[in-house]
Structure formats: C-alpha cells, structure tokens
Tab-separated table of C-alpha atoms and ligand atoms in Angstrom:
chain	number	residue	atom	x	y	z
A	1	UNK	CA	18.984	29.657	-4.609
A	2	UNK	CA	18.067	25.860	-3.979
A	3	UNK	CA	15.367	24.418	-7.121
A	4	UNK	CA	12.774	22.766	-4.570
A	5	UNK	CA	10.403	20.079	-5.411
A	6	UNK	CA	7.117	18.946	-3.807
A	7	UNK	CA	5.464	15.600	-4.875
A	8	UNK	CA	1.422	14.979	-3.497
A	9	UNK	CA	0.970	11.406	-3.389
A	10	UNK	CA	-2.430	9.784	-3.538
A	11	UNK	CA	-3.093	5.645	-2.496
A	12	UNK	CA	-1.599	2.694	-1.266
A	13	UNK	CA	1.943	2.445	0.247
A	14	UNK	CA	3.456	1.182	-3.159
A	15	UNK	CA	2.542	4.998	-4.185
A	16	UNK	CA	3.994	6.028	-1.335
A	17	UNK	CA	7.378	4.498	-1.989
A	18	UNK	CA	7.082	5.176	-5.686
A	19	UNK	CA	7.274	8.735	-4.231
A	20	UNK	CA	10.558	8.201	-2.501
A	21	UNK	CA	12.183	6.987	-5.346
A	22	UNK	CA	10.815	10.328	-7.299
A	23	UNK	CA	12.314	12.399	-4.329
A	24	UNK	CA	15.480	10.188	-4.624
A	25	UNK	CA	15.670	11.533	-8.204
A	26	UNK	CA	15.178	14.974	-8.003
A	27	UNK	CA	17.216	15.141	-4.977
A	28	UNK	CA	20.026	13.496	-7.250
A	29	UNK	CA	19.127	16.589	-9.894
A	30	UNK	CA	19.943	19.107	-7.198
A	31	UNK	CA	16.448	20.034	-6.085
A	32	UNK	CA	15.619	20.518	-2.272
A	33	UNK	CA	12.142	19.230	-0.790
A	34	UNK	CA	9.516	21.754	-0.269
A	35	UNK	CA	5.881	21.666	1.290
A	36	UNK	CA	4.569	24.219	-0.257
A	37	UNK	CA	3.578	24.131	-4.006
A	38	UNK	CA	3.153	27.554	-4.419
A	39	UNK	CA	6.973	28.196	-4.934
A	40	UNK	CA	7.951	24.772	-6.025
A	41	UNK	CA	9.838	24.609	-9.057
A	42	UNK	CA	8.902	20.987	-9.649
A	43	UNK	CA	5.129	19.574	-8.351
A	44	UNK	CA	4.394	16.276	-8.819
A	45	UNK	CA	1.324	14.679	-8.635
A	46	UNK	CA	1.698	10.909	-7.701
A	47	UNK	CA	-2.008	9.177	-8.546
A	48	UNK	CA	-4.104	6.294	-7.989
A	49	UNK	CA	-7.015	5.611	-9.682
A	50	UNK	CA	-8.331	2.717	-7.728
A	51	UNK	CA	-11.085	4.780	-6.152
A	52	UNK	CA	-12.948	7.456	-7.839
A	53	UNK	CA	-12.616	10.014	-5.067
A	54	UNK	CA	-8.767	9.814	-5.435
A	55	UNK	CA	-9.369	10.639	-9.273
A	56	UNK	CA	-11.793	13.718	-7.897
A	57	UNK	CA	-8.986	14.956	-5.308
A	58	UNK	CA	-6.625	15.183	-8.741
A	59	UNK	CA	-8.456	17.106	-10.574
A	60	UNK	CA	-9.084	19.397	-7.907
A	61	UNK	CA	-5.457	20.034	-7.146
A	62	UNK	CA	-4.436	20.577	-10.861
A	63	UNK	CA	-7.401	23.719	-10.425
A	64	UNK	CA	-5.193	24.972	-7.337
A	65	UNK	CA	-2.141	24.558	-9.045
A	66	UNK	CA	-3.338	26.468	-12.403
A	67	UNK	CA	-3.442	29.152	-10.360
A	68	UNK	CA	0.175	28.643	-8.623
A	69	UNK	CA	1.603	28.095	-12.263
A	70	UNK	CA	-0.100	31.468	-13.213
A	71	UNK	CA	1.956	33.012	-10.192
A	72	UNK	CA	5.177	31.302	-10.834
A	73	UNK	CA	4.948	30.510	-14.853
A	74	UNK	CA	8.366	28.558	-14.724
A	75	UNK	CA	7.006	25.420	-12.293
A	76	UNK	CA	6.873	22.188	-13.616
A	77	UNK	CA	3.659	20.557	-13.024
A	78	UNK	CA	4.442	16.579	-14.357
A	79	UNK	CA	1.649	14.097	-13.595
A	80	UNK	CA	2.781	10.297	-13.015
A	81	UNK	CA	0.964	7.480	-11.276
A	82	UNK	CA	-1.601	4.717	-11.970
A	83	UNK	CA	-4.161	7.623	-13.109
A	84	UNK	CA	-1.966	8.839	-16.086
A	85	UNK	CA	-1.643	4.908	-17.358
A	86	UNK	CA	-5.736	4.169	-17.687
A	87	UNK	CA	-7.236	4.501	-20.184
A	88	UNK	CA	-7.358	7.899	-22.505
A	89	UNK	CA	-6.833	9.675	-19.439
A	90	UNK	CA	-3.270	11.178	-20.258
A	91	UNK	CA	-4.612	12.347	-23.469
A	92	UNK	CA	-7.799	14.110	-21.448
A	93	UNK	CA	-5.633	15.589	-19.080
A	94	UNK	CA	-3.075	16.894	-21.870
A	95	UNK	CA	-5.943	18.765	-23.611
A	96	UNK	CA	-8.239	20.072	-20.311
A	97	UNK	CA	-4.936	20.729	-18.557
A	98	UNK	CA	-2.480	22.384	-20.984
A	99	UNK	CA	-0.481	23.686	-18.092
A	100	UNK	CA	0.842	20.299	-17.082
A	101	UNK	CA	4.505	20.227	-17.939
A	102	UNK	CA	5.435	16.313	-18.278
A	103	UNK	CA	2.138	13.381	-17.935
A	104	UNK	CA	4.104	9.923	-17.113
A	105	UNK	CA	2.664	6.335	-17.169
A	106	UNK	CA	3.861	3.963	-14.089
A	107	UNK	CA	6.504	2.561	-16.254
A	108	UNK	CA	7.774	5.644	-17.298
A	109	UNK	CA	8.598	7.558	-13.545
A	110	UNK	CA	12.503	6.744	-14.380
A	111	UNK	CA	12.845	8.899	-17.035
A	112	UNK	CA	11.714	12.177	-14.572
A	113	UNK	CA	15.477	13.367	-14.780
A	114	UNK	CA	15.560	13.504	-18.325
A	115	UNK	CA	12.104	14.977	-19.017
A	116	UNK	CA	13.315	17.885	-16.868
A	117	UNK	CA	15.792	18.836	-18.129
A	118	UNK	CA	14.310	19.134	-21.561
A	119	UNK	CA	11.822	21.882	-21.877
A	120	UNK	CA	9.342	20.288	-24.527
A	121	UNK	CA	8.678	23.490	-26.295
A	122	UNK	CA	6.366	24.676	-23.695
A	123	UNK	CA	3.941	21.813	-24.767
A	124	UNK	CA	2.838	18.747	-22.379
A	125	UNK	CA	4.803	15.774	-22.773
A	126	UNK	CA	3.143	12.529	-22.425
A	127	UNK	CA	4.868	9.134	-22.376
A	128	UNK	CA	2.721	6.377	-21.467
A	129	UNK	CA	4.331	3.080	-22.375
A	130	UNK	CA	4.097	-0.595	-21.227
A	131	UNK	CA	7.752	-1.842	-19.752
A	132	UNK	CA	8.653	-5.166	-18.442
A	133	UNK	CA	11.743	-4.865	-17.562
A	134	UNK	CA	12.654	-3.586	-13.855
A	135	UNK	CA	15.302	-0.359	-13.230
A	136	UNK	CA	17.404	-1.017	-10.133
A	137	UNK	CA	19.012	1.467	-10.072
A	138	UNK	CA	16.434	4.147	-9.245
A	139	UNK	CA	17.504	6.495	-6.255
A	140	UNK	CA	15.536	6.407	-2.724
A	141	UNK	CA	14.755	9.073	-0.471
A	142	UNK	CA	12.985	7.654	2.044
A	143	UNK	CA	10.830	9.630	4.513
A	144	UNK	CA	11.802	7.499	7.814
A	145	UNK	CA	15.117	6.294	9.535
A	146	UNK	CA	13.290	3.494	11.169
A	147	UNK	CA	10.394	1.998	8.458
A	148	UNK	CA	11.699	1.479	5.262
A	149	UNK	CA	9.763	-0.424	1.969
A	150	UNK	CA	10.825	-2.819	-0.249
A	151	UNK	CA	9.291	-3.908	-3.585
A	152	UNK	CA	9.480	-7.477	-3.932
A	153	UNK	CA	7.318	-7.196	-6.734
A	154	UNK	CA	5.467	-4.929	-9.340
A	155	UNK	CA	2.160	-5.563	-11.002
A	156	UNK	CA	-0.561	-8.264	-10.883
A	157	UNK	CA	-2.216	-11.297	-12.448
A	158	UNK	CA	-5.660	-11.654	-10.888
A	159	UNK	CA	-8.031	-9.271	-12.284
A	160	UNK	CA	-10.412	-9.427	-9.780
A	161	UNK	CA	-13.734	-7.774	-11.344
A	162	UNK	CA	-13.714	-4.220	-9.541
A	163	UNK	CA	-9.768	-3.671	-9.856
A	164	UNK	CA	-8.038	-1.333	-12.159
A	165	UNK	CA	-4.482	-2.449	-11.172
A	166	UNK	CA	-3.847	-5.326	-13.757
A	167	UNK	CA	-4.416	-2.678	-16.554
A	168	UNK	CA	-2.262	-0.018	-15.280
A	169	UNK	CA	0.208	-1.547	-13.440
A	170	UNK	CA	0.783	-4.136	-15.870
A	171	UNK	CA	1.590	-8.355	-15.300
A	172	UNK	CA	3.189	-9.875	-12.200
A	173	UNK	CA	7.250	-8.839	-12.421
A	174	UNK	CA	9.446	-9.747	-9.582
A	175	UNK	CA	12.611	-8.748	-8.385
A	176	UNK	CA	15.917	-10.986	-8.444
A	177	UNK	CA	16.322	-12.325	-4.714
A	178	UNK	CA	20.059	-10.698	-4.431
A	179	UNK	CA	18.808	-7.364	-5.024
A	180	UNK	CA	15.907	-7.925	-2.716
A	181	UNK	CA	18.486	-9.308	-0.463
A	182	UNK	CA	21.226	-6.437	-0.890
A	183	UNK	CA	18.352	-3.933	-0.509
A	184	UNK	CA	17.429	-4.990	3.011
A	185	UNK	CA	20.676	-6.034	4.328
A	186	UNK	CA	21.746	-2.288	3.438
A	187	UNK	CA	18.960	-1.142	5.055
A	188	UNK	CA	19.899	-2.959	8.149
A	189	UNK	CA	23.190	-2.245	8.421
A	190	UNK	CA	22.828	2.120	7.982
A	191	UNK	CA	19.891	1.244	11.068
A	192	UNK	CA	16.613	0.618	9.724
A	193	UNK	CA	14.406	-1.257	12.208
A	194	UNK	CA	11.491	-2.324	9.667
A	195	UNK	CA	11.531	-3.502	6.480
A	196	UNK	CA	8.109	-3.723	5.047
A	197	UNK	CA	8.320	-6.203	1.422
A	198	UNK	CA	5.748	-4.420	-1.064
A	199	UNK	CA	4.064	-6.503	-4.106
A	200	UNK	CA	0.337	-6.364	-4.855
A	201	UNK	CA	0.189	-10.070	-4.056
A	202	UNK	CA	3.444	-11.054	-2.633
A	203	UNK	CA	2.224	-14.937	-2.749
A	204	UNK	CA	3.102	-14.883	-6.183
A	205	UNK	CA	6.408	-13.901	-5.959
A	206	UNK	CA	8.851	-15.787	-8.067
A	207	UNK	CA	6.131	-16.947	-10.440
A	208	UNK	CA	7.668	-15.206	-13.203
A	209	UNK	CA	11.082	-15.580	-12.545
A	210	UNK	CA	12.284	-18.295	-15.380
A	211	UNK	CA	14.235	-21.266	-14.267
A	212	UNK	CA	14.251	-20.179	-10.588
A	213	UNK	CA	12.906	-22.397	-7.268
A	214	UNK	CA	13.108	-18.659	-5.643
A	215	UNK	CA	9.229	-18.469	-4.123
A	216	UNK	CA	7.613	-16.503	-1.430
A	217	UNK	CA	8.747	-18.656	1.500
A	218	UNK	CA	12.416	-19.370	0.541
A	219	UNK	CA	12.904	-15.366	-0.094
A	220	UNK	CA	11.574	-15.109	3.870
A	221	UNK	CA	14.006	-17.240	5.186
A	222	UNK	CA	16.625	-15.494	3.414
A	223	UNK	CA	15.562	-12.742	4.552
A	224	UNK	CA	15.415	-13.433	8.046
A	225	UNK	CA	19.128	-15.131	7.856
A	226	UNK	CA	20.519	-11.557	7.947
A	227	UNK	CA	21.989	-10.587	10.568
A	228	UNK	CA	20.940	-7.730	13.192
A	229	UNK	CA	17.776	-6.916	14.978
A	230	UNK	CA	15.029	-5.706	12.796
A	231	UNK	CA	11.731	-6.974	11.643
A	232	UNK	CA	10.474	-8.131	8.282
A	233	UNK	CA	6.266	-7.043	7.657
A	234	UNK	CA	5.195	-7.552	3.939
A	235	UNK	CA	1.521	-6.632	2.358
A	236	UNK	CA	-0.425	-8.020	0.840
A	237	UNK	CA	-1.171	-11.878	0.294
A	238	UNK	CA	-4.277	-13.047	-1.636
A	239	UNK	CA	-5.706	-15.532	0.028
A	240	UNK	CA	-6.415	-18.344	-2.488
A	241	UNK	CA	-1.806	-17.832	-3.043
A	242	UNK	CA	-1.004	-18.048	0.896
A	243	UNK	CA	0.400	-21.562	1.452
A	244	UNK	CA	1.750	-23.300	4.741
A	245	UNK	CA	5.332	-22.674	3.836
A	246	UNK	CA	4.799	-19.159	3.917
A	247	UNK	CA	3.357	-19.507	7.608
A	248	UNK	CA	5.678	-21.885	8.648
A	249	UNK	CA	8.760	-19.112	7.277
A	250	UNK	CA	6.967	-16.885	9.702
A	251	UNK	CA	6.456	-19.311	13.247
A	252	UNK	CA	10.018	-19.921	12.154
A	253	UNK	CA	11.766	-16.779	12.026
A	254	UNK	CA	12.217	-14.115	15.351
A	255	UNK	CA	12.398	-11.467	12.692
A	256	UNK	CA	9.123	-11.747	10.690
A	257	UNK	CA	6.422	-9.324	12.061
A	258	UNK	CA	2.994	-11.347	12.918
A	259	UNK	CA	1.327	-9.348	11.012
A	260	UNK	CA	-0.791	-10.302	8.044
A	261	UNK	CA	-2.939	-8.190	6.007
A	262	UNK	CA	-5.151	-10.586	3.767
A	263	UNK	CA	-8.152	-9.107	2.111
A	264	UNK	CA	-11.249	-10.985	2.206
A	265	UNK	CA	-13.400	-8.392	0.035
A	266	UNK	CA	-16.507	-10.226	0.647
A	267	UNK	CA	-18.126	-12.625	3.263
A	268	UNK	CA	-20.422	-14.066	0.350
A	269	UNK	CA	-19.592	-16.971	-2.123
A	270	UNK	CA	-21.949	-15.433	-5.071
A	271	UNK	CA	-20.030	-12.363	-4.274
A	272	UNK	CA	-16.847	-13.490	-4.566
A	273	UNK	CA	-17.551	-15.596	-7.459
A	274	UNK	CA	-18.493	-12.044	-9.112
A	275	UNK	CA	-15.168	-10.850	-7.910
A	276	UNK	CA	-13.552	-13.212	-9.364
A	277	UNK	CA	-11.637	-13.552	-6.356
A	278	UNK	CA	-11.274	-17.621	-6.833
A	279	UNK	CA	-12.105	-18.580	-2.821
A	280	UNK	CA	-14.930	-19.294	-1.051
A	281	UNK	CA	-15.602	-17.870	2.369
A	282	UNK	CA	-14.993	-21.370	3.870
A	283	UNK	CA	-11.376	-21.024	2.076
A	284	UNK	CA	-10.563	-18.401	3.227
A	285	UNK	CA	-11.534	-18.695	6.424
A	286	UNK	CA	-9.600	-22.203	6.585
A	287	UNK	CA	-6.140	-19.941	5.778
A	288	UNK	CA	-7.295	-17.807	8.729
A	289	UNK	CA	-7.174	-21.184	11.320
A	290	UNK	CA	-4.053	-21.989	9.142
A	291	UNK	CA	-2.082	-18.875	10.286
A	292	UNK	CA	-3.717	-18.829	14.086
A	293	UNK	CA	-3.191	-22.288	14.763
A	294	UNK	CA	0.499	-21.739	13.539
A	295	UNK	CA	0.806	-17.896	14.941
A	296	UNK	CA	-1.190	-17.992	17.953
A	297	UNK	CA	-1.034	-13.949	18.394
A	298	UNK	CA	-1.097	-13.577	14.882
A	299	UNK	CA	-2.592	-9.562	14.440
A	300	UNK	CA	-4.755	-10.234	11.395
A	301	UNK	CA	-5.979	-7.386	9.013
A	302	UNK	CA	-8.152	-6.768	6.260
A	303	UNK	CA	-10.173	-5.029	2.866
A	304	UNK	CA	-14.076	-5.397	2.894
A	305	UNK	CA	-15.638	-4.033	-0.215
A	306	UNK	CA	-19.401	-2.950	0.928
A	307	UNK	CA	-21.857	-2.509	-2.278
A	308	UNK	CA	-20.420	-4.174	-4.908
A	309	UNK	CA	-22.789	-4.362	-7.771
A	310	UNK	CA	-25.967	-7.050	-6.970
A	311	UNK	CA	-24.744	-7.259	-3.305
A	312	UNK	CA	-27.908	-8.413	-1.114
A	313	UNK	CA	-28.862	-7.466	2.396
A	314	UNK	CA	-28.299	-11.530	2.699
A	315	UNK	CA	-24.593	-11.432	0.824
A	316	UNK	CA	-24.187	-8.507	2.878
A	317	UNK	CA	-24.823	-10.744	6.300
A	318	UNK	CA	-22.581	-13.178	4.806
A	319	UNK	CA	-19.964	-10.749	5.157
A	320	UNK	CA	-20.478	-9.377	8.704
A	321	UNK	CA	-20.411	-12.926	9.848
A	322	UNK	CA	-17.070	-13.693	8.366
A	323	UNK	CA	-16.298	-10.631	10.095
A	324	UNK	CA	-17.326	-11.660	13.289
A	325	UNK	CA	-15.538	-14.953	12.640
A	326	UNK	CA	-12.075	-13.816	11.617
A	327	UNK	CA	-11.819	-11.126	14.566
A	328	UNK	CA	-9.436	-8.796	13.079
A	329	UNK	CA	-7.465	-6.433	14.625
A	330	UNK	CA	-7.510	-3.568	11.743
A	331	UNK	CA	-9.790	-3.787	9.031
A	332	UNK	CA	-10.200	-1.504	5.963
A	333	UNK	CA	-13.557	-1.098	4.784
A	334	UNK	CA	-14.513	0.749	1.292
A	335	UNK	CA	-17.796	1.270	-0.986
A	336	UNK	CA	-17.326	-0.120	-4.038
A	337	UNK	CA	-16.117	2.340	-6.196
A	338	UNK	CA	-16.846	2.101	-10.326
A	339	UNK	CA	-14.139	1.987	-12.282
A	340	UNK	CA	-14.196	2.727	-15.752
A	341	UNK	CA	-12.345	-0.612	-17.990
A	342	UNK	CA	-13.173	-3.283	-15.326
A	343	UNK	CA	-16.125	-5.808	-15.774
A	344	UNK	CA	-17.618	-4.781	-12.643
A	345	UNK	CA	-18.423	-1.477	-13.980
A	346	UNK	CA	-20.349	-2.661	-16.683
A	347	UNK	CA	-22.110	-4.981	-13.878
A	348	UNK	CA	-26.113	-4.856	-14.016
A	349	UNK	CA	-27.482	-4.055	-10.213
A	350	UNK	CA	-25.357	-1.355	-8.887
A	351	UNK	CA	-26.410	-0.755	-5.217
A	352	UNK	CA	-27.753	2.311	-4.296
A	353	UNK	CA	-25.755	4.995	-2.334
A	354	UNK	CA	-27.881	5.336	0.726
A	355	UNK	CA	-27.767	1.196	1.226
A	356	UNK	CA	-24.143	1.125	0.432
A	357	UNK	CA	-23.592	4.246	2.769
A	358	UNK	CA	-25.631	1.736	5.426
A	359	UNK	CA	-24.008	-1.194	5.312
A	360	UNK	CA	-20.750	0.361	5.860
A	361	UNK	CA	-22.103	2.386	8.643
A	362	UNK	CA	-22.928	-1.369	10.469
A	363	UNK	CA	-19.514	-3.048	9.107
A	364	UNK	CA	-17.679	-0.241	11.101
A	365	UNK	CA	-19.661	-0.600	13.898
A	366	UNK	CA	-19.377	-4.161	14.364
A	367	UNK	CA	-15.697	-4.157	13.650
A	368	UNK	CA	-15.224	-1.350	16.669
A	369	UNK	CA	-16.836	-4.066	19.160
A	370	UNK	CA	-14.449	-6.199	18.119
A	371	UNK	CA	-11.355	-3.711	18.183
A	372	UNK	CA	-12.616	-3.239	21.625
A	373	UNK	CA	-12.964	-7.091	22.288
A	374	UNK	CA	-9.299	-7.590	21.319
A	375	UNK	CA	-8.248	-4.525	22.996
A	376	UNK	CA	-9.154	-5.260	26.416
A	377	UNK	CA	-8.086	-8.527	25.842
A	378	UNK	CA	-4.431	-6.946	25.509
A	379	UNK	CA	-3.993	-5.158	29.248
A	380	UNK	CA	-2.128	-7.012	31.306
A	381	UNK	CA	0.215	-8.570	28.626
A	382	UNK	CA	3.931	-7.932	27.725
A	383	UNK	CA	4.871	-7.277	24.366
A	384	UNK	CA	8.363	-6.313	22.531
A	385	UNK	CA	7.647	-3.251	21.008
A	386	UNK	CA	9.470	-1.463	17.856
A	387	UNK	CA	9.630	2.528	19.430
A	388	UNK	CA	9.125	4.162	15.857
A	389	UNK	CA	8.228	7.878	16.883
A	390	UNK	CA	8.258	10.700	19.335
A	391	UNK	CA	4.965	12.132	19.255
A	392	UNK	CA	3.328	14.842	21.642
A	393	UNK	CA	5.703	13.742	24.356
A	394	UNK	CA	4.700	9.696	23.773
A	395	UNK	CA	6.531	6.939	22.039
A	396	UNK	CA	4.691	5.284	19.249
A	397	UNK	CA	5.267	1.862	19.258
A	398	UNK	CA	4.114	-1.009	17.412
A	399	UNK	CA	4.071	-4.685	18.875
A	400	UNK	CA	5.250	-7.881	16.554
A	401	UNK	CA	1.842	-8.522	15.655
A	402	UNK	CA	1.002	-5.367	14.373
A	403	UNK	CA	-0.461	-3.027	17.178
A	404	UNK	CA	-0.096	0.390	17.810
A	405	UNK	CA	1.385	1.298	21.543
A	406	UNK	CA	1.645	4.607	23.486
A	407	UNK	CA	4.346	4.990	26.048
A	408	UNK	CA	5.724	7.788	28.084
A	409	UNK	CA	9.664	7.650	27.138
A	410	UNK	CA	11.588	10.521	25.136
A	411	UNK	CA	13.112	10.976	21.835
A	412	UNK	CA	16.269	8.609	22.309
A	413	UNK	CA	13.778	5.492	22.375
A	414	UNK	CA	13.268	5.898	18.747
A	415	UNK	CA	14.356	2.870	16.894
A	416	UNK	CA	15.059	1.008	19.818
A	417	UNK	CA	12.897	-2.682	20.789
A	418	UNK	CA	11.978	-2.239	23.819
A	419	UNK	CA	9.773	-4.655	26.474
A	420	UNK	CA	6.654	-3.042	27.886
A	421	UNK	CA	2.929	-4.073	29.480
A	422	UNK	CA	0.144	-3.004	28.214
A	423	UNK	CA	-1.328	-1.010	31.598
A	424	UNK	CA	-4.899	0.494	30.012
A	425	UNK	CA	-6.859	0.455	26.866
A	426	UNK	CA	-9.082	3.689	25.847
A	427	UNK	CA	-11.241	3.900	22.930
A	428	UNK	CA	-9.400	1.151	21.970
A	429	UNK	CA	-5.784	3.022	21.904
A	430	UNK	CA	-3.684	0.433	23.790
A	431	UNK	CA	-0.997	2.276	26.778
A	432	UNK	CA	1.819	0.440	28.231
A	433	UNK	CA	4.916	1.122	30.728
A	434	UNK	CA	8.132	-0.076	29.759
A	435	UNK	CA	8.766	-3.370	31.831
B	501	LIG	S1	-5.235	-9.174	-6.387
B	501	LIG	FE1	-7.128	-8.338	-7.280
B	501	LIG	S2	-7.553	-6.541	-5.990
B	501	LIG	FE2	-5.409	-7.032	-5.646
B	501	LIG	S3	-4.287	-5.800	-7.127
B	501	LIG	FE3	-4.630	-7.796	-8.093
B	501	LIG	S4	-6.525	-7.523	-9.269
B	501	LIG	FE4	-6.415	-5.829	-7.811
C-alpha cells in the first residue's frame, strides 16, 4: 500500500507554496497525498506565527493529532514553518509535545527527505538553523494547472515594529534572474496561465545580489519578454521601495497583471513612525497617484493594522480617511496582534479589545461602501478575463486588474482568456457574459 502524506498549512501564500515544495518532496519519496490525518503516515504542520491565533490553531491541532498518533503509533508528526524558528518555541514544543517526530526551522524544510528516513530513536528531532544560501533544486507540487508561485525572494530587511518575519525568516536573499527566468518560462510553456512572483517586499529585489544591475523593474521586463499568453501578478511592495520604473515595467508590458497589493498599515504619521514603517501617509498616498495616473484601472489592495499599541480614536480617523482616499478594491484588515521578540510588544498603551474589536467593525464597514462604489462602477464594462475555475456550474474568472468574475461557461473554459461584460453586480460579486 501507497505511504500518504498530509501537510496543514497556516498563513500567507509564501506558506502556501513552501507547502508545495514539501508535497514536491514527499511525492519524490514515494508518498501519495491524503486529506485525512488520521491515516497519514506523514502530517505536517506548515506554521506562521505572525498572528497569535495562527499560533492557537497549532497547538490545537497537535491535541487532535496526539490522539491520531495514539491510533496509528507509526505517523510522523514533523513541525516546520515560521513558528518552529521563533524564539524557544522548538524547544517548548519538543518537551510539551514529545510525540512530534521531526521540529524544522524555515531554513531547514530541505532536509524533510532525509529526516524521514532516519528514525531518530523515537525521540523529536529539532534542527533550527540560520541558512543563507538558497536550494534550487527543491521539488514542486503545485496545487493548480493554471496559478502557479514564484519566489523571487526570501526574507526581509525592514523590521517594522509589530513583525516577527525579519527574525524568523531571516535577511533579504534573492534569487539569480535565470532561475527566476527558467522557472516561469517552464511554467509557461507545460500551460500555466499565472505566474504570481512571491518576496516579502519584492521592491527590494536584487539588493543583495553582489555586483549585479538586476533590480525589481529590469527582472519585469524580462519577464514579460517571454513568449506566450500568460500574466505576471507579484505581492507585496512596501511602499517607501516602489519606484516609477517599477510602474512604468507594468503600463509597459500586456502581460503584467494591474494588480498591486501595497500595505499601508496605518492612515496616521505618529503611527507609522511607531511602525517604523519609514512613510508618511502623504507618501504613500503620492505612490498611490503614481500608479493611477500611470495604470488608470489599476485594482489596488491593501493591509490595515487596527489597534496597534497607543493608537487614538484621532490616529484611528487618520486611517479611515486614507481609506476613503485610496479607494481600494480588496483590503485586508487585522487587530494588531502581540508578538512576543518585536518592540511593539513591549510597547506601553496597548488598546483595549472591545475598542480594537470597534474600530475594525467601522474599517470593514466603510471599506464595503466602497467595494460597492467600485463595483457598480464596473457593469457595463468589458474586461479580458483569466477563466481559472469551474465552480458550481460558473467560471471563476479574474480580470487584469485583479477582480473576481462569475460567468456561466463549462469546464473547457478553464485556463483560457476570454472577453466578457460585466452585466450585474450583487453584494458586490461582479457577473458578466462572455462578449
Ligand atoms: S516589510 Fe515589515 S511587515 Fe512586511 S515582512 Fe518585512 S518587517 Fe514584516
């Protein structure tokens, strides 16, 4: 019989990928995917730790799988992931969670194979160590035959106040263009449709590449010299790092998606400044008429942190304005979350729950007006649209600046561009007919 493997992935779409790549390895080791972790041989738990309730949601699927392991005592529980790498936590985990076959930092995910196949002595193996140097070799098993991801990049520089990422993902490290290059014309040519470039701040790429003019821009172009039909998305910028070049690469190009996901965090200066996010509101929103005066039907996205420590009803007005000023078409909005080895955390003035829990209540609500706004704005229009799923009888499509489409069509559409007008909005779900 088949070894199977499930992996659980908690966070961001880097952790997502990172979980392809750990399929792509076990798959190469002979094991067969499974979704259900009660017969698993192998269950990994891919983690984040950016958010405390991802950290809580952990923990309370290594209690469900104590009790799977107690069923099946041969499965291999390994924990990996930006959890395992902060710090002391692979050390509590080892002794609360004894069960745990392998615990592996975010540097450490290539050596899965040969972790496996050794058996420890029945004791939890933890290797947490700090790498610099990229493995491109790693296998990929991705999940979709139309999206596909592509890190640029690893890591990050800023340390903005609240963020855990610089400590457990380690300094900026990016990827030689030609393998960035080979990646995605691969991709292209066995039929993917959407290549989305992954970095935590792909503005800096090239920084740290020694004795190289390759930068953020230039790899863009590159990019969108290959030939084929496909589009090119990449998240996320930080806006003090966007530059005109990189906007001009995208009015440029007919195969760079106009969508940009730039996180403002905060609407107030004094807030920012605590951030230590190194722009002003009036920057930032200067890079927003940047990319619209350039992009015209740019599709503009964004992260507002609500409640971060001293926040004021007035800092928190600051931000619904810039809100109301940038007009986005998705925005993210989270409570500040405390994380443990950031200077936030140690912050004086921590909001309160219940104002925190208010303020987001009234971010969401003004952002659904203007959702709505932009919405209606949309019937009426034609847009080329990327078919990227069959779903309950409707394509799912997604325009070039980043909206979500329903359409009647069938399974064949899949992967296909086609040209359709948007006939009706409801609840802000956009429906078109193909043209
Ligand atoms: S730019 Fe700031 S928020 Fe984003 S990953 Fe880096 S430190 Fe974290």
């Amino acid at each position: 019989m088949d070894k199977t493997y499930r992996i659980i992935t908690y966070g961001c779409q880097m952790n997502v990928h990172e979980s392809e790549k750990i399929a792509g390895m076990l798959e190469n080791e002979g094991y067969v995917r499974s979704d259900n972790d009660d017969i698993a041989d192998v269950v990994v738990l891919n983690t984040c730790c950016v958010r405390e309730t991802a950290e809580t949601r952990v923990t309370g699927n290594l209690g469900i799988l104590k009790k799977s392991k107690e069923l099946k005592p041969d499965m291999k529980i390994i924990v990996c992931g930006c959890m395992t790498q902060s710090d002391g936590t692979a050390q509590k985990l080892k002794e609360r969670c004894p069960f745990i076959f392998a615990i592996l930092g975010t540097h450490n995910i290539d050596r899965l194979p040969e972790i496996l196949r050794d058996g420890h002595n029945g004791k939890t193996y933890v290797e947490i160590t700090d790498k610099t140097k990229i493995n491109e070799d790693m296998p990929v098993k991705r999940t979709s035959g139309i999206n596909a991801w592509v890190n640029i990049m690893y890591g990050c520089n800023n340390f903005c106040s609240y963020c855990i990422v610089p400590y457990v993902r380690g300094r900026e490290r990016s990827r030689e263009k030609k393998h960035i290059i080979a990646d995605v014309k691969k991709l292209v040519s066995v039929g993917y449709k959407q290549i989305t470039l992954l970095g935590q701040n792909v503005n800096s790429y090239g920084n740290d590449l020694n004795g190289s003019t390759d930068d953020f821009p230039s790899l863009l172009r590159d990019l969108s010299a290959i030939d084929g039909k496909f589009r090119i998305k990449f998240m996320t910028s930080h806006p003090k790092d966007i530059v005109p070049e990189t906007v001009d690469a995208i009015s440029e190009s007919d195969k760079l998606s106009h969508f940009i996901h730039m996180p403002a965090q905060s609407g107030s200066d004094r807030i920012l400044g605590l951030m230590n996010r190194k722009y002003t509101s009036a920057d930032y929103l200067s890079k927003i008429d940047m990319i619209k005066n350039a992009i015209p039907d740019a599709g503009l996205s964004g992260d507002i942190m609500v409640g971060f420590p001293t926040e004021t009803e007035r800092d928190f007005a600051d931000t619904v304005d810039l809100v109301s000023a940038v007009k986005y078409s998705n925005l993210y909005t989270f409570i500040y979350s405390r994380r443990k080895g950031t200077p936030a955390a140690n912050m004086e003035g921590q909001v309160p729950t219940a104002d925190k829990k208010r303020r987001i209540a009234e971010l969401i609500k003004r952002q659904a007006q203007i959702a709505c706004g932009s919405a209606v704005a949309c019937v009426g229009r034609s847009y080329e649209i990327l078919c990227s799923e069959h779903k309950n009888g409707k394509i799912v499509g997604e325009t070039r600046c980043g909206k979500a489409v329903l359409i009647d069509g069938d399974a064949s559409m899949v992967g296909k561009f086609i040209n359709a007008k948007i006939i009706k909005n409801v609840n802000s779900k956009l429906y078109g007919a193909i043209n």
